[in-house]
Every structure is written in structure tokens, then in C-alpha cells.
């Protein structure tokens, strides 16, 4: 094949110990209640496949293709010095909305930064139920007792699954649901040239990754509009949910954990090389280039590719068109 | 791709360190050198007092004493106030901050962040007290060869630190019950404190207070804000008042005895007007005459997002109130009263009714809606004349309003409750109550001649509302969990339902139960 195909397959498993984590200090024994110490362990395991292929290699025509495929599975294996079957783990991932609310967790046996959420319940028409909202907006006095009061509204027990069946919705009802890091990555790049023309692009995809849509959870309800003497904009997610009320459980609902798989073209360019011009005193090439050409995704936010898995105040990624003129004297 | 993913995971989750960090401290101050100088003890004692007022070593935030919660939330009086008030009929908080909704509805768990913060804050304070008490012991003072006058001064401070420790243990016995027990005998370090049962802790707090009260400054003779005999007597009175709850044995007569010691000392007098007690100049007469033990706040020197700053801002909402009248730059629109409580207030003539009604409905139908329930305009950062204090914070954030933790009216009502329960003289008690009612109404037309215990409880609500007493009072009357008296969202029912009796105590912080195998969690949790 004249060295035109190159490929590699790697399997890896990496154990990491003595990771820094915050642990609790026994009350009454020191001048603080938490301390940072080396206790955590985790493993990363996966497969990496690379392939490159020179499809055409002729004097006037050249075409190269590269592909890669990677899997990665990350798991926390130890978090505390003393094993604690009752502790869910270490809460991380602060969100916008309320103070001190965290939507992620490091828990033994799960990937780092897993989402730790309440399980949303849905009504007969498939809409998420909103704790605190009227059960029936057409007929506010739902129970027909002559007054519209809290009894005519959905309770948190209506809106969320009481996973431990103790009759109340509280932090004991949260569960671990998905994680931000993808299980699979794929990449594809190619460049092609014919005589003086050349073109190149790449494609990149990530699968089985999830993002917490904090923009929707914070802004997609009517209650967030008037804010202590001023007003804010209502997010269009309101049109889907009709949420009038918000609550801690609502912020931390699994409804807002969205699958954020995507396929993105990072760049595409075309170049023409004029070669030597003006009596061979200079050389000239010209091209057009597009960055961030497109992204295909079912994710409802502005960009599925959010570092850390919490989508709240990301800087929108621009699409950049540029024209290049290259002159060499 | 592979290494990138791993590196990113590492960078976000953990950082590692090397042996380069194994250095000796390069600075000169350490605990030995500080305590060599008798002049430094007052500075250390100031940090112990500051434990009640500020949340860390940098104001208003930035170097917190305790972690795991927003720093402002963790401030001593703020977290205690929340644990005492928003679970009761008196208050509700509409914020969706971690831990708050479960306090409103009495659905907290052992990992609730306010439970953890309250618990950690108490033990941080006790550790500070223990350190000072250890370093100011007679043997240490002899060892350091101080003069007799220095020794006497430091011994007085030692008693104050023991008072402050007793105060924190009282919060612990009241909120958490059977708790870890550490004294100055336990040096700072890695050990596992034993758990003490509630009755034994009662005996310890009582014995500590009885041991120090004789040697403390006479009432009102210490620097304002520092503990004196009046503070110790008040804490004893409150301890005895709740003895039935803590030990199973009622001791109302002793509660009355210590309340009367305060009253008979002659050092205290009711403020001429009720509202003066909660203003920026409540460290001046006439308010100061009534205050037995305050937690002091200064807009420039003790900045915190808890304490007075919290009391003024959080109880105020820009939608329906004017922040200018409160001497601050704006409200945080959080806290209102529930109807069960606000309907106890006399709407005509009683100046203790500080509820703001305009633009609000009385019933808390939705916890998250500011206009559901009346806010309480009690705490303000203005002076008696309605002006900003002279040394106001130019940014409008921080306040000069002190928190009156113990005040004379409370001593009056402790005596009255003991009388109503048959353990003190009713005639004397009604004299005290009528003094309060005369001040409240400005006339003598509202006098009473006898009261039942439940009537005293209602009078306490009208007089001492939003001062951090309510949960303790309701527990003492058996009404905190009972279905006989309900309020909006008690037990997370919009109309209120009874909850199991184990709710009378908060759980020990789940994290500490894990970290310290000597601890047994409170029943029910």
C-alpha cells in the first residue's frame, strides 16, 4: 500500500490516588470544620483508535483523511478516609439560582461531576409539573371550596418523585443522573488539493454527554421576572413548561439535564495558490476560511459544548468568516 | 484526545502538591509568643466575642471561619436566628437558597446546610473559648510570671470566656440535645470527643455559670457588649425555664429567682419606647438600659453579611417598602411573618406591632412570593430621630444596629411564665407584664391581673417576636410539633399539620456523625 494507511489502537487504564478533597474535621477539635487533604482515588479507562489514510497522492492531486475514535470512562473509587454508606458524596457544581445550590456530586462508583438531581414528574400531557403552580389555570379553585389557596396548587410531592417514600421531598430524594463528560469522542479531518486549489475541513463529535441547562432553570419561570424592585427577561423555555413558580427542587430537577451530543465543524477553508506573479518577483495565495461552521445538536441552549456541564453564563462562540491574502516577496 | 480529557478532569477536580510545601512557618507570631504578653489577652478575647458577630477574619467576607456554606449564612446570630424562627409560626423565608426551604417546612435532614452551619459554628466558638480558657488558666498565668493585677484582669476575662462557652453549649443543648463534649482539658488536635447526654450537659452549663457568676463584673459595670453578672443570671434563668425540656425536671422557681436577681439589681430599666431597642443607636440610652447582653455591630469595624446587616436587609423588600426609612441601600426581600403569628398581634395601639401590611396579604399562600405574609420592620439602621447614624457605611450595606440577645423584657416574661405555672408570685409578675403593656400601648388601659401559661406565651410572641426565641418557646409548650397549633406550611402542608416529636431537636450534623464514631444521631434522623 506504499505506507498510505496508518492506524493505532490503544487501551488505557489509569488509577490516580491521593487526590485532594475536602473532608470534615471532627467538631470541637480544631479551628475549622473542613480541611483539604489527600484522600481521593479515581480511575480512567478507555480505548483510543486512530486511523489516517492517504487516498490520493499524485502530482496534481492529493487527498488525506484522518479519523480518531476514543472512549473514556471515569469513576471515583474513593473519597473519604472512613467509609460512609450514608453519605451520598461531595457536592460540587454551584449553579445560578439560590445561594449554595450544587447540581453535581463526586460519588464513589460514579463519574466525577455526575449530576445529582430530583426526579421530575410529568402530567398526563407530558408537561413537567410545577410545585406551587395552580393545578388548573382555567379553574383556579380546583377543590371547589370557594377560596383559591395553596390547596389548589401542586405540592412538591406532586412535582417530584419521593424516591425514599418517606412522604417528604428533601435532599434524601436526590439521585445521580448522568454526567457531563462524553463516553465517546470522534474526530474526522481531511484535506484535498488539486493543482493550485486546496481545501480542508474537520468534523468533531461527542456522544453520551449531558449538560445542565441553568439558563432555563433560572430564567424559564414567571416568578423570576420581578426581582425585588426590578424586572428581568423571561426565558423562552417558559413557553414549553408554563412554569409560574420556582423552588430549590425545581432548580435541581432532572428535567434540566439535557443530552448535549453534538457534531461540530470547527473549520472549513478553500485556498488558491497563484504561484509566482509579476515577473516572478512575488508569490501570492488567496483563500477563504470559516471557523465554527456549524454545530448539529438537539441541545436546547445556545451551545451544547459547555465546559463543566453547567450552562449558565457562557460566552457565545462566534462564527468567523475570513479572507486571506498571502504575499511573499 | 484521551490525554486532553484526563487533563481537563484533573484540572477541574483536584490539584496536587509536592514536598516543596513542607516548610516551617516563617512568621514570628505563634500561640506561645502571643500569650507571653499580658496585654494581648484582651485581643484574643475580642476574637472570642467576635465569634458571635463576624463570620471570619476578613470583613465582611473572604476568610471564613467555617466552610461548606455561604459565609454570610454561617454568621453566628444569622444561622441561630434561622434555626429558631423560620421553622415556627413567626417567620418564613422565600429564598431558594440551599437548606432554607426545608427549614420553612420542617423537612430538614441531617445534611441540611443550615443544620451543619449552626452545629459547626457552635463548635468553632466552643473551640475558641476552650483555647482562651486553657491559656488563661491559673497555672499558665503563674508559669508566665504575670503581676497580680494582670492576673486578676485576665481571670476576669477567663470567666467571660467561660460564659461565652456556656452560652454556646446552651445553644447546643437547645438545638441539638446530646452533643459532643469538649472542654479546655481537650487540647486542639486529632481526637474524638465523647457524646454527652442532654441532662448531664445541663448540669455542666449550670455548674459553670454558678462557678463564674460571683466573680464576674456587676451588672452594667463591664464594657458594653462584654458579659457581666446580668448576662450569666439571664442565661441561668433561660436554662432553668427550659429545664423540663432539657432534663425532664421542671425548675421554674429557679428561673424566676434568677430573672428577679436581674430585675432587683436595679441596673436595668425598660427603654422608653419599644422601637428604640432595634435601631442603629440602640447602644445608647434609653434602649441600652434594657439590654442585658447584645451582640454588637459596627458598620465600619465589624462588617458581616450576617448579624445586624442581615436583620435589616433581609426583612425588607424594595417592592413594597422604602429602604431609605431603614437606613440601607435596599432590601433582600426574604422574610415575612406567617398569618398564625401575625393574627396574634394587636392591630390597634400596640407599638410592638412592627409588621408592614401595605401591599401584602396576611396569609402565606406561596412561600416564594414576597407579598404573601407581612414583613417585620423591626430592625432598622436609623437612629431614634429617623436619621442615618453619624458613622454610617457610605455604601449603605452594613449597619450599626446591635442584636439584643438578652433584654430586660425577656426577664420580666420569664418571671411571669414561672408565676403562671405556679412557681412565682402572680402579683409581682403582673406588675412586670403591665409595665411592658403600658410601654406598648402608652396608656394604662391594657393591664391584666392574671395570666395562664399560654397567655404568657402569646405575650412573649408580641414582645419578643423575631428575636430568636420562638422555637425554644414553642418546644417548651409542646406546640412546636403538635397538631394542636399549626401554621402555614407546618409539616409542608399549606394549612399546617402536626409533625413527629423527634423534630423538636435538630439532627447532629451528618458529616460529624460520620467523622466521629462516638456520636449517636438523634432519634428519628
CSV table of N, CA and C in Angstrom, one decimal, chain B residues 380-431:
chain,number,residue,atom,x,y,z
B,380,UNK,N,-33.9,48.4,62.1
B,380,UNK,CA,-33.6,49.5,61.2
B,380,UNK,C,-32.2,50.0,61.5
B,381,UNK,N,-31.6,50.6,60.5
B,381,UNK,CA,-30.3,51.2,60.6
B,381,UNK,C,-30.4,52.7,60.7
B,382,UNK,N,-31.4,53.2,61.4
B,382,UNK,CA,-31.6,54.7,61.6
B,382,UNK,C,-31.6,54.9,63.1
B,383,UNK,N,-31.5,56.2,63.5
B,383,UNK,CA,-31.5,56.5,64.9
B,383,UNK,C,-32.9,56.8,65.4
B,384,UNK,N,-33.0,57.1,66.6
B,384,UNK,CA,-34.3,57.5,67.2
B,384,UNK,C,-35.0,58.6,66.4
B,385,UNK,N,-34.3,59.5,65.8
B,385,UNK,CA,-34.9,60.6,65.1
B,385,UNK,C,-35.1,60.2,63.6
B,386,UNK,N,-34.8,59.0,63.2
B,386,UNK,CA,-35.0,58.5,61.8
B,386,UNK,C,-33.9,58.9,60.9
B,387,UNK,N,-32.8,59.4,61.4
B,387,UNK,CA,-31.7,59.7,60.6
B,387,UNK,C,-30.7,58.6,60.5
B,388,UNK,N,-29.8,58.7,59.5
B,388,UNK,CA,-28.7,57.7,59.4
B,388,UNK,C,-27.8,58.0,60.6
B,389,UNK,N,-27.2,56.9,61.1
B,389,UNK,CA,-26.2,57.2,62.2
B,389,UNK,C,-25.0,57.9,61.7
B,390,UNK,N,-24.3,58.6,62.6
B,390,UNK,CA,-23.2,59.5,62.2
B,390,UNK,C,-22.1,58.8,61.4
B,391,UNK,N,-21.8,57.6,61.9
B,391,UNK,CA,-20.7,56.8,61.2
B,391,UNK,C,-21.3,55.7,60.3
B,392,UNK,N,-22.3,56.1,59.5
B,392,UNK,CA,-22.9,55.1,58.7
B,392,UNK,C,-22.0,54.6,57.6
B,393,UNK,N,-22.2,53.4,57.1
B,393,UNK,CA,-21.4,52.8,56.0
B,393,UNK,C,-21.8,53.6,54.7
B,394,UNK,N,-20.9,54.3,54.0
B,394,UNK,CA,-21.3,55.1,52.9
B,394,UNK,C,-21.9,54.2,51.8
B,395,UNK,N,-21.6,52.9,51.7
B,395,UNK,CA,-22.1,52.1,50.6
B,395,UNK,C,-23.6,51.7,51.0
B,396,UNK,N,-24.0,51.9,52.2
B,396,UNK,CA,-25.4,51.5,52.6
B,396,UNK,C,-25.6,50.0,52.8
B,397,UNK,N,-24.5,49.3,52.9
B,397,UNK,CA,-24.6,47.8,53.1
B,397,UNK,C,-24.7,47.5,54.6
B,398,UNK,N,-23.7,48.0,55.4
B,398,UNK,CA,-23.5,47.5,56.7
B,398,UNK,C,-24.1,48.4,57.7
B,399,UNK,N,-24.5,47.9,58.9
B,399,UNK,CA,-25.3,48.7,59.8
B,399,UNK,C,-24.7,48.7,61.2
B,400,UNK,N,-25.2,49.7,62.0
B,400,UNK,CA,-24.8,49.8,63.4
B,400,UNK,C,-25.7,49.2,64.4
B,401,UNK,N,-26.7,48.5,63.9
B,401,UNK,CA,-27.7,48.0,64.8
B,401,UNK,C,-27.2,46.8,65.5
B,402,UNK,N,-27.2,46.9,66.9
B,402,UNK,CA,-26.8,45.7,67.7
B,402,UNK,C,-27.9,44.7,67.8
B,403,UNK,N,-27.6,43.5,68.0
B,403,UNK,CA,-28.6,42.5,68.2
B,403,UNK,C,-28.8,42.3,69.7
B,404,UNK,N,-30.0,42.6,70.3
B,404,UNK,CA,-30.2,42.5,71.7
B,404,UNK,C,-30.6,41.0,72.1
B,405,UNK,N,-29.5,40.2,72.3
B,405,UNK,CA,-29.8,38.8,72.5
B,405,UNK,C,-30.5,38.6,73.8
B,406,UNK,N,-30.2,39.2,74.9
B,406,UNK,CA,-30.9,39.2,76.1
B,406,UNK,C,-31.3,40.6,76.5
B,407,UNK,N,-32.6,40.8,76.9
B,407,UNK,CA,-33.0,42.1,77.4
B,407,UNK,C,-34.0,41.9,78.5
B,408,UNK,N,-34.2,43.0,79.2
B,408,UNK,CA,-35.0,43.0,80.5
B,408,UNK,C,-36.4,42.5,80.3
B,409,UNK,N,-37.0,42.9,79.2
B,409,UNK,CA,-38.4,42.4,79.0
B,409,UNK,C,-38.5,40.9,79.0
B,410,UNK,N,-37.5,40.2,78.5
B,410,UNK,CA,-37.5,38.8,78.5
B,410,UNK,C,-37.4,38.3,79.9
B,411,UNK,N,-36.6,38.9,80.8
B,411,UNK,CA,-36.5,38.5,82.2
B,411,UNK,C,-37.9,38.7,82.8
B,412,UNK,N,-38.6,39.8,82.5
B,412,UNK,CA,-39.9,40.0,83.0
B,412,UNK,C,-40.8,38.9,82.7
B,413,UNK,N,-40.8,38.5,81.4
B,413,UNK,CA,-41.7,37.4,80.9
B,413,UNK,C,-41.3,36.0,81.4
B,414,UNK,N,-40.0,35.8,81.7
B,414,UNK,CA,-39.6,34.6,82.3
B,414,UNK,C,-40.2,34.5,83.7
B,415,UNK,N,-40.2,35.6,84.4
B,415,UNK,CA,-40.8,35.6,85.8
B,415,UNK,C,-42.3,35.4,85.7
B,416,UNK,N,-42.9,36.0,84.7
B,416,UNK,CA,-44.3,35.9,84.5
B,416,UNK,C,-44.7,34.5,84.2
B,417,UNK,N,-43.9,33.8,83.4
B,417,UNK,CA,-44.3,32.5,83.0
B,417,UNK,C,-44.2,31.5,84.2
B,418,UNK,N,-43.1,31.8,85.0
B,418,UNK,CA,-42.9,31.0,86.2
B,418,UNK,C,-44.1,31.2,87.1
B,419,UNK,N,-44.6,32.4,87.2
B,419,UNK,CA,-45.8,32.7,88.1
B,419,UNK,C,-47.0,32.0,87.5
B,420,UNK,N,-47.2,32.1,86.2
B,420,UNK,CA,-48.4,31.5,85.6
B,420,UNK,C,-48.3,30.0,85.8
B,421,UNK,N,-47.1,29.4,85.9
B,421,UNK,CA,-47.0,28.0,86.2
B,421,UNK,C,-47.0,27.7,87.7
B,422,UNK,N,-47.3,28.7,88.5
B,422,UNK,CA,-47.4,28.4,89.9
B,422,UNK,C,-46.1,28.4,90.7
B,423,UNK,N,-45.0,28.9,90.1
B,423,UNK,CA,-43.7,28.9,90.7
B,423,UNK,C,-43.2,30.2,91.1
B,424,UNK,N,-44.0,31.3,91.0
B,424,UNK,CA,-43.6,32.6,91.4
B,424,UNK,C,-44.8,33.4,91.7
B,425,UNK,N,-44.6,34.6,92.2
B,425,UNK,CA,-45.8,35.4,92.7
B,425,UNK,C,-46.5,36.1,91.6
B,426,UNK,N,-47.8,35.8,91.4
B,426,UNK,CA,-48.6,36.3,90.3
B,426,UNK,C,-48.7,37.9,90.4
B,427,UNK,N,-48.9,38.4,91.6
B,427,UNK,CA,-49.0,39.9,91.7
B,427,UNK,C,-47.8,40.6,91.2
B,428,UNK,N,-46.6,40.1,91.6
B,428,UNK,CA,-45.3,40.7,91.1
B,428,UNK,C,-45.2,40.6,89.6
B,429,UNK,N,-45.5,39.3,89.2
B,429,UNK,CA,-45.4,39.1,87.7
B,429,UNK,C,-46.3,40.0,86.9
B,430,UNK,N,-47.5,40.2,87.3
B,430,UNK,CA,-48.4,41.1,86.6
B,430,UNK,C,-47.9,42.5,86.6
B,431,UNK,N,-47.3,42.9,87.7
B,431,UNK,CA,-46.6,44.2,87.7
B,431,UNK,C,-45.6,44.4,86.5
